[in-house]
XYZ file of N, CA, C and O in Angstrom:
596
model
N 1.009 -10.927 14.205
C 1.742 -11.276 15.079
C 2.021 -9.740 15.914
O 2.151 -9.006 15.439
N 2.021 -10.262 17.161
C 2.144 -9.225 18.121
C 3.905 -8.503 18.320
O 4.567 -9.393 18.002
N 3.735 -7.439 18.861
C 4.832 -6.909 18.827
C 5.939 -7.350 19.772
O 5.338 -7.471 21.177
N 7.161 -7.854 19.717
C 8.098 -8.642 20.524
C 8.189 -7.697 21.430
O 8.971 -6.309 21.422
N 8.566 -8.240 22.586
C 9.260 -7.490 23.754
C 10.946 -7.434 23.525
O 11.396 -8.163 23.075
N 11.245 -6.363 24.472
C 12.982 -6.654 24.703
C 13.331 -7.703 25.213
O 12.543 -8.167 26.182
N 14.413 -8.071 24.818
C 15.270 -9.358 25.351
C 16.261 -9.407 25.948
O 17.131 -8.537 25.876
N 16.402 -9.774 27.478
C 17.481 -9.371 28.294
C 18.763 -10.287 27.807
O 18.662 -11.502 27.461
N 19.666 -9.781 26.833
C 20.839 -10.392 26.534
C 21.690 -11.019 27.832
O 22.167 -12.172 27.881
N 22.230 -10.044 28.514
C 23.076 -10.401 29.807
C 23.525 -9.431 30.522
O 23.081 -8.291 30.685
N 23.819 -9.916 31.633
C 24.176 -9.077 32.870
C 25.806 -9.053 33.176
O 26.159 -10.111 32.972
N 26.275 -7.809 33.200
C 27.777 -7.740 33.480
C 28.207 -6.802 34.457
O 27.571 -5.747 34.448
N 28.707 -7.165 35.717
C 29.103 -6.311 36.869
C 27.846 -5.285 37.288
O 27.954 -4.178 37.576
N 26.685 -5.970 37.237
C 25.444 -5.428 37.909
C 24.653 -4.632 36.712
O 23.649 -3.702 37.139
N 25.479 -4.466 35.603
C 24.617 -3.703 34.407
C 23.851 -4.609 33.742
O 24.460 -5.784 32.965
N 22.515 -4.340 33.608
C 21.991 -5.300 32.552
C 22.040 -4.786 31.250
O 21.398 -3.667 30.960
N 22.056 -5.426 30.377
C 22.232 -5.089 29.014
C 20.903 -5.839 28.208
O 20.747 -6.874 28.321
N 19.974 -4.771 27.443
C 19.082 -5.506 26.655
C 18.785 -5.341 25.285
O 19.667 -3.858 24.960
N 18.226 -5.935 24.495
C 18.207 -5.577 22.932
C 16.759 -5.078 22.584
O 16.179 -6.114 23.033
N 16.845 -4.353 22.153
C 15.284 -4.372 21.225
C 15.456 -4.208 19.991
O 14.613 -3.480 19.213
N 16.550 -4.754 19.293
C 16.334 -5.006 17.981
C 15.223 -5.534 17.296
O 14.658 -5.265 16.359
N 14.867 -6.599 17.917
C 13.656 -7.373 17.329
C 12.266 -6.367 17.358
O 11.713 -6.246 16.423
N 11.917 -5.610 18.429
C 11.270 -4.742 18.335
C 11.143 -3.516 17.156
O 10.244 -3.153 16.807
N 12.615 -3.270 17.144
C 12.718 -2.176 16.271
C 12.459 -2.714 14.655
O 12.066 -1.857 13.887
N 13.035 -3.925 14.427
C 12.772 -4.484 13.308
C 11.254 -4.629 12.828
O 10.855 -4.297 11.727
N 10.739 -5.376 13.934
C 9.201 -5.421 13.519
C 8.822 -3.981 13.541
O 7.861 -3.947 12.519
N 8.929 -3.068 14.301
C 8.068 -1.693 13.973
C 8.671 -0.937 12.782
O 7.674 -0.622 11.963
N 9.856 -1.273 12.136
C 10.207 -0.889 10.668
C 9.182 -1.537 9.532
O 8.757 -0.870 8.795
N 9.245 -3.145 9.771
C 8.360 -3.654 8.878
C 7.036 -3.344 9.100
O 6.358 -3.104 7.811
N 6.523 -3.121 10.198
C 5.041 -2.622 10.143
C 4.721 -1.784 9.578
O 3.729 -1.490 9.186
N 5.608 -0.584 9.761
C 5.304 0.719 9.568
C 5.304 0.761 7.958
O 4.981 1.530 7.406
N 6.429 0.060 7.588
C 6.767 0.104 5.961
C 5.313 -0.279 5.355
O 4.960 -0.221 4.449
N 4.683 -1.736 6.057
C 3.659 -1.962 5.326
C 2.509 -1.272 5.693
O 1.728 -0.961 4.482
N 2.414 -0.508 6.321
C 1.077 0.398 6.692
C 1.354 1.571 5.596
O 0.367 2.155 5.206
N 2.656 2.228 5.601
C 2.836 3.061 4.579
C 2.427 2.737 3.245
O 1.738 3.385 2.232
N 2.916 1.656 2.806
C 2.592 0.911 1.532
C 1.026 0.924 1.332
O 0.365 1.263 0.256
N 0.279 0.448 2.170
C -1.284 0.361 2.164
C -1.719 1.424 1.916
O -2.623 1.733 1.168
N -1.271 2.463 2.810
C -2.110 3.966 2.659
C -1.780 4.614 1.299
O -2.461 5.036 0.680
N -0.409 4.297 0.641
C -0.080 4.766 -0.569
C -0.918 4.031 -1.681
O -1.127 4.517 -2.631
N -1.041 2.739 -1.416
C -1.969 2.106 -2.475
C -3.330 2.586 -2.394
O -4.021 2.591 -3.400
N -3.989 2.809 -1.034
C -5.125 3.379 -1.214
C -5.217 4.799 -2.260
O -6.347 4.938 -2.942
N -4.392 5.528 -1.847
C -4.154 6.888 -2.471
C -4.087 6.655 -3.898
O -4.808 7.287 -4.822
N -3.390 5.919 -4.366
C -3.194 5.482 -5.914
C -4.473 5.094 -6.441
O -4.661 5.644 -7.582
N -4.839 4.200 -5.769
C -6.215 3.486 -6.384
C -7.370 4.316 -6.810
O -8.105 4.755 -7.452
N -7.320 5.453 -5.570
C -8.355 6.457 -5.753
C -7.975 7.310 -6.857
O -9.112 8.071 -7.492
N -6.627 7.772 -6.884
C -6.458 8.463 -7.969
C -6.571 7.705 -9.485
O -6.923 8.283 -10.705
N -6.685 6.343 -9.453
C -7.016 5.725 -10.738
C -8.294 5.864 -11.134
O -8.779 5.908 -12.355
N -9.113 5.603 -10.131
C -10.468 5.507 -10.205
C -10.639 7.184 -10.730
O -11.724 7.103 -11.642
N -10.272 7.934 -10.268
C -10.601 9.502 -10.709
C -10.556 9.481 -12.190
O -11.096 10.003 -13.083
N -9.293 8.820 -12.722
C -8.735 9.208 -14.005
C -9.356 7.984 -14.907
O -10.166 8.612 -15.910
N -10.072 7.191 -14.330
C -11.193 5.904 -15.226
C -12.373 6.643 -15.463
O -13.326 6.373 -16.356
N -12.836 7.136 -14.268
C -14.170 7.838 -14.163
C -14.275 8.771 -15.349
O -15.467 9.217 -15.966
N -13.183 9.433 -16.017
C -13.396 10.533 -16.974
C -13.186 9.675 -18.238
O -13.740 10.781 -18.969
N -12.989 8.702 -18.170
C -13.240 8.019 -19.770
C -14.703 7.742 -20.099
O -15.596 7.936 -19.066
N -14.860 7.751 -21.458
C -16.301 7.745 -21.835
C -17.158 6.477 -21.174
O -16.688 5.285 -21.455
N -18.271 6.576 -20.740
C -19.107 5.615 -20.494
C -18.608 5.038 -19.181
O -19.395 4.114 -18.690
N -18.006 5.554 -18.469
C -17.514 4.700 -17.013
C -17.915 5.743 -16.114
O -17.493 5.367 -14.876
N -18.513 6.784 -15.922
C -18.996 7.401 -14.594
C -19.615 6.650 -13.446
O -19.362 6.462 -12.504
N -20.530 5.782 -13.826
C -21.378 4.779 -12.986
C -20.851 3.297 -13.010
O -21.939 2.363 -12.534
N -20.033 3.022 -13.847
C -19.971 1.593 -14.240
C -19.180 0.724 -13.077
O -18.068 1.111 -12.575
N -19.943 -0.433 -12.578
C -19.254 -1.154 -11.467
C -18.168 -1.740 -11.550
O -17.610 -2.234 -10.943
N -18.068 -2.215 -12.962
C -16.915 -2.869 -13.521
C -15.532 -2.177 -13.138
O -14.601 -2.850 -13.269
N -15.567 -0.779 -13.219
C -14.327 -0.056 -12.901
C -14.110 -0.304 -11.402
O -12.480 -0.605 -11.266
N -14.603 -0.426 -10.573
C -14.154 -0.820 -9.105
C -13.568 -1.993 -9.200
O -12.609 -2.208 -8.539
N -13.955 -3.041 -9.698
C -13.468 -4.173 -9.460
C -12.292 -4.594 -10.291
O -11.809 -5.736 -10.401
N -12.025 -3.863 -11.201
C -10.893 -3.929 -12.080
C -9.596 -3.333 -11.279
O -8.447 -3.559 -11.958
N -9.692 -2.443 -10.363
C -8.421 -2.128 -10.145
C -8.440 -2.905 -8.341
O -9.517 -3.064 -7.563
N -7.149 -3.253 -8.027
C -6.766 -4.012 -6.952
C -5.392 -3.632 -6.250
O -4.584 -3.211 -7.282
N -5.066 -3.851 -4.961
C -3.596 -3.822 -4.758
C -3.818 -5.096 -3.595
O -4.468 -5.118 -2.905
N -2.380 -5.268 -3.039
C -2.028 -6.092 -2.465
C -0.764 -5.546 -1.654
O 0.263 -5.551 -2.246
N -0.837 -5.791 -0.317
C 0.409 -5.287 0.566
C 0.587 -6.863 1.103
O -0.088 -7.133 2.057
N 2.032 -7.523 0.800
C 1.876 -8.373 1.161
C 3.068 -8.743 2.279
O 4.065 -8.066 2.250
N 2.819 -9.431 3.176
C 3.823 -9.423 4.682
C 5.207 -10.061 4.191
O 6.138 -9.694 4.578
N 5.026 -11.548 3.552
C 6.100 -12.205 3.368
C 6.972 -11.451 2.588
O 8.161 -11.696 2.818
N 6.531 -11.058 1.451
C 7.521 -10.623 0.327
C 7.848 -9.032 0.703
O 8.499 -8.397 0.206
N 7.218 -8.315 1.677
C 7.287 -6.868 2.276
C 7.272 -5.854 0.782
O 8.112 -5.262 0.610
N 5.877 -6.132 -0.008
C 6.130 -5.263 -1.023
C 4.729 -4.973 -1.390
O 3.957 -5.587 -0.804
N 4.219 -3.977 -2.402
C 3.019 -3.754 -2.597
C 2.846 -3.924 -4.123
O 3.559 -3.881 -4.792
N 1.655 -4.417 -4.377
C 1.365 -5.052 -5.923
C -0.016 -3.974 -6.005
O -0.774 -4.284 -5.114
N -0.153 -3.375 -6.978
C -1.368 -2.453 -7.487
C -1.707 -2.601 -8.958
O -0.348 -2.681 -9.732
N -2.750 -2.694 -9.294
C -2.885 -2.589 -10.819
C -4.200 -2.909 -11.190
O -5.403 -2.611 -10.318
N -4.386 -3.344 -12.399
C -5.621 -3.212 -13.076
C -5.718 -4.761 -13.712
O -4.760 -5.318 -13.829
N -6.938 -5.405 -13.174
C -7.000 -6.910 -13.554
C -6.743 -7.206 -14.981
O -7.080 -6.261 -15.895
N -6.365 -8.239 -15.428
C -5.884 -8.353 -16.896
C -7.024 -8.856 -17.683
O -6.838 -8.688 -18.921
N -7.911 -9.477 -17.142
C -9.033 -9.733 -18.184
C -10.428 -9.031 -18.005
O -11.739 -9.114 -18.001
N -10.125 -7.789 -17.810
C -11.323 -6.527 -17.717
C -10.905 -5.803 -19.136
O -9.711 -5.509 -19.423
N -11.881 -5.119 -19.526
C -11.785 -3.995 -20.463
C -11.135 -3.027 -20.560
O -10.339 -2.359 -20.863
N -11.476 -2.501 -19.202
C -10.332 -1.208 -18.679
C -8.975 -1.736 -17.839
O -8.574 -1.156 -17.155
N -8.731 -3.159 -17.779
C -7.664 -3.880 -17.471
C -6.242 -3.459 -18.011
O -5.981 -2.507 -18.701
N -5.601 -4.481 -18.247
C -4.265 -4.307 -19.056
C -4.251 -3.735 -20.244
O -3.355 -2.966 -20.864
N -5.538 -4.232 -21.101
C -5.431 -3.727 -22.606
C -5.371 -2.299 -22.708
O -5.174 -1.450 -23.297
N -6.164 -1.607 -21.750
C -6.542 0.032 -21.467
C -5.018 0.526 -21.172
O -4.756 1.529 -21.490
N -4.487 0.053 -20.235
C -3.258 0.659 -19.841
C -2.341 0.347 -20.568
O -1.286 1.583 -20.992
N -1.928 -0.743 -21.292
C -1.062 -0.980 -22.313
C -1.129 -0.623 -23.709
O -0.301 -0.447 -24.581
N -2.395 -0.467 -24.086
C -3.057 -0.554 -25.298
C -3.082 -1.817 -26.178
O -2.105 -2.937 -25.935
N -3.768 -1.976 -27.108
C -3.902 -2.885 -28.007
C -3.584 -2.532 -29.921
O -3.494 -1.291 -29.816
N -3.795 -3.140 -30.360
C -3.738 -2.791 -31.911
C -5.078 -1.795 -32.356
O -4.909 -1.301 -33.210
N -5.965 -2.046 -31.461
C -7.285 -1.223 -31.750
C -7.141 0.122 -30.983
O -8.107 0.847 -31.452
N -6.778 0.222 -30.047
C -6.859 1.023 -29.223
C -5.442 1.804 -28.629
O -4.571 1.029 -28.435
N -5.144 2.712 -28.327
C -3.745 3.137 -27.940
C -3.630 3.195 -26.245
O -4.781 2.850 -25.601
N -2.571 3.369 -25.706
C -2.375 3.107 -24.412
C -2.710 4.309 -23.552
O -2.649 5.274 -24.147
N -3.571 3.918 -22.529
C -4.000 5.094 -21.815
C -3.122 5.594 -20.525
O -2.895 6.427 -20.035
N -2.232 4.545 -20.100
C -1.291 4.696 -19.055
C -2.025 5.303 -17.684
O -1.330 6.172 -16.785
N -3.258 4.743 -17.319
C -3.859 5.203 -15.824
C -3.082 5.036 -14.801
O -2.964 5.891 -14.134
N -2.705 3.608 -14.794
C -1.870 3.348 -13.299
C -0.397 4.215 -13.648
O -0.105 4.854 -12.436
N 0.156 4.144 -14.518
C 1.392 4.702 -14.615
C 1.175 6.391 -14.325
O 2.135 6.838 -13.486
N 0.243 7.031 -14.773
C -0.087 8.376 -14.783
C -0.300 8.477 -13.586
O -0.083 9.658 -12.951
N -1.257 7.696 -12.843
C -1.419 8.094 -11.434
C -0.607 8.173 -10.372
O -0.437 8.763 -9.412
N 0.495 7.327 -10.655
C 1.652 7.385 -9.702
C 2.587 8.431 -10.287
O 2.983 9.063 -9.281
N 2.910 8.857 -11.459
C 3.928 9.679 -11.664
C 3.465 10.865 -11.190
O 4.482 11.799 -10.795
N 1.931 11.344 -11.513
C 1.732 12.728 -11.093
C 1.739 12.726 -9.850
O 1.121 14.075 -9.534
N 1.574 11.848 -8.840
C 1.364 12.026 -7.536
C 2.622 11.863 -6.672
O 2.513 11.231 -5.472
N 3.753 11.807 -7.252
C 4.875 11.235 -6.496
C 5.144 11.882 -5.275
O 5.282 11.160 -4.040
N 4.776 13.220 -5.242
C 5.008 13.910 -4.069
C 4.054 13.562 -3.008
O 4.517 13.641 -2.070
N 2.675 13.429 -3.182
C 1.976 13.082 -2.398
C 2.394 11.567 -1.747
O 2.152 11.483 -0.522
N 2.912 10.728 -2.757
C 3.195 9.457 -2.020
C 4.025 9.569 -1.019
O 4.047 8.758 -0.068
N 5.231 10.488 -1.397
C 6.223 10.684 -0.597
C 5.608 11.080 1.027
O 6.378 10.821 1.734
N 4.961 12.086 0.717
C 4.229 12.427 2.049
C 3.776 11.566 2.730
O 3.830 11.403 4.050
N 2.854 10.662 2.249
C 2.242 9.447 2.988
C 3.273 8.604 3.489
O 2.964 8.296 4.677
N 4.195 8.268 2.980
C 5.233 7.437 3.600
C 6.252 8.216 4.360
O 6.570 7.007 5.714
N 6.313 9.229 4.240
C 7.002 10.028 5.493
C 6.345 10.037 6.541
O 7.296 10.118 7.760
N 5.300 10.175 6.585
C 4.216 10.222 7.676
C 4.600 8.842 8.561
O 4.294 8.881 9.945
N 4.449 7.970 8.201
C 4.851 6.444 8.865
C 6.056 6.445 8.919
O 6.283 6.048 10.295
N 6.993 6.562 8.262
C 8.326 5.988 8.395
C 8.921 7.402 9.634
O 9.889 7.021 10.136
N 8.272 8.630 9.509
C 9.184 9.344 10.784
C 8.773 9.103 12.003
O 9.303 9.628 12.973
N 7.768 8.052 12.371
C 6.925 7.530 13.488
C 7.931 6.569 14.337
O 7.552 6.285 15.405
N 8.939 6.157 13.496
C 9.855 4.946 14.111
C 10.302 5.360 15.185
O 10.545 4.963 16.563
N 10.637 6.726 15.940
C 11.276 7.128 17.091
C 10.152 7.398 18.139
O 10.638 7.398 19.299
N 8.862 7.285 17.651
C 8.056 7.236 18.922
C 6.982 6.121 18.839
O 6.162 5.932 18.128
N 7.327 5.116 20.166
C 6.906 3.811 20.182
C 5.193 3.884 20.049
O 4.603 3.056 19.573
N 4.862 4.844 21.075
C 3.073 5.109 20.913
C 2.677 5.370 19.594
O 1.468 4.657 19.386
N 3.164 6.444 18.892
C 2.751 6.353 17.214
C 2.666 5.202 16.534
O 1.765 4.805 15.680
N 4.003 4.360 16.658
C 4.158 3.165 15.956
C 2.845 2.310 16.466
O 2.504 1.881 15.290
N 2.738 1.987 17.582
C 1.377 1.039 17.963
C 0.170 1.861 17.202
O -0.772 0.657 17.093
N 0.153 2.793 17.422
C -1.384 3.481 16.568
C -1.371 3.390 15.240
O -2.341 3.415 14.660
N -0.350 3.149 14.434
C -0.271 3.137 13.167
C -0.297 1.906 12.487
O -0.588 1.461 11.316
N 0.137 0.892 12.993
C 0.411 -0.599 12.705
C -0.815 -1.416 12.965
O -1.655 -1.184 13.917
N -1.455 -2.094 11.796
C -2.513 -2.751 11.611
C -1.975 -4.239 11.863
O -1.237 -4.508 11.132
N -2.525 -5.242 12.574
C -1.882 -6.659 12.411
C -2.452 -7.322 11.217
O -2.032 -8.658 11.626
N -3.164 -7.026 10.564
C -3.863 -7.815 9.599
C -3.157 -7.981 8.047
O -2.796 -6.589 7.768
N -3.282 -8.887 7.304
C -3.018 -8.835 5.873
C -4.078 -8.090 5.385
O -5.292 -7.891 5.971
N -3.796 -7.206 4.120
C -4.753 -6.809 3.573
C -4.814 -6.623 2.137
O -3.723 -6.633 1.414
N -5.809 -6.750 1.399
C -6.383 -7.199 0.284
C -7.296 -5.940 -0.188
O -8.210 -6.439 0.442
N -7.331 -5.341 -1.021
C -8.329 -4.226 -1.241
C -9.546 -5.045 -1.595
O -9.802 -5.959 -2.638
N -10.784 -4.692 -1.161
C -12.049 -5.295 -1.496
C -12.466 -4.516 -2.713
O -12.309 -3.368 -2.928
N -13.180 -5.159 -3.322
C -13.591 -4.763 -4.727
C -14.786 -3.455 -4.412
O -15.545 -3.759 -3.224
N -14.838 -2.446 -4.800
C -15.822 -1.716 -4.544
C -15.075 -0.499 -3.618
O -15.805 0.522 -3.420
N -14.047 -0.681 -3.078
C -13.503 0.276 -1.722
C -13.147 1.292 -2.485
O -12.436 1.570 -3.583
N -13.355 2.389 -1.877
C -12.844 3.873 -2.530
C -11.746 4.415 -1.912
O -11.580 4.361 -0.619
């Protein structure tokens, strides 16, 4: 969906009143999505760094395929995690009766809260500058491909 134009609401006494509410709402929503997408990329990179440190995982391709994120347009949210049917997935994150919880995703987020705030702030501070908004917004849905770093 392209950025909506300002709409003329009405004219009164020779003064034209316009509304940029639709454009502002669109900009805020799209900047939020872009901020979530970049935050997810960062968190995923941090997760992969932590996963690589686990025994036997330095060059394992299953590692890359077990992490994913989705930035959803309709729900305006971010989902990031480990696939549940992978050995380094939910069992590794939450633990089982045979292995302790590793908390890879949880720690990747908690240890990087300040960096995530910086990433989010770069996008949301652009609201005042329309040219910056257009440069930061991507018009496509985004799901992380397998193997992306």
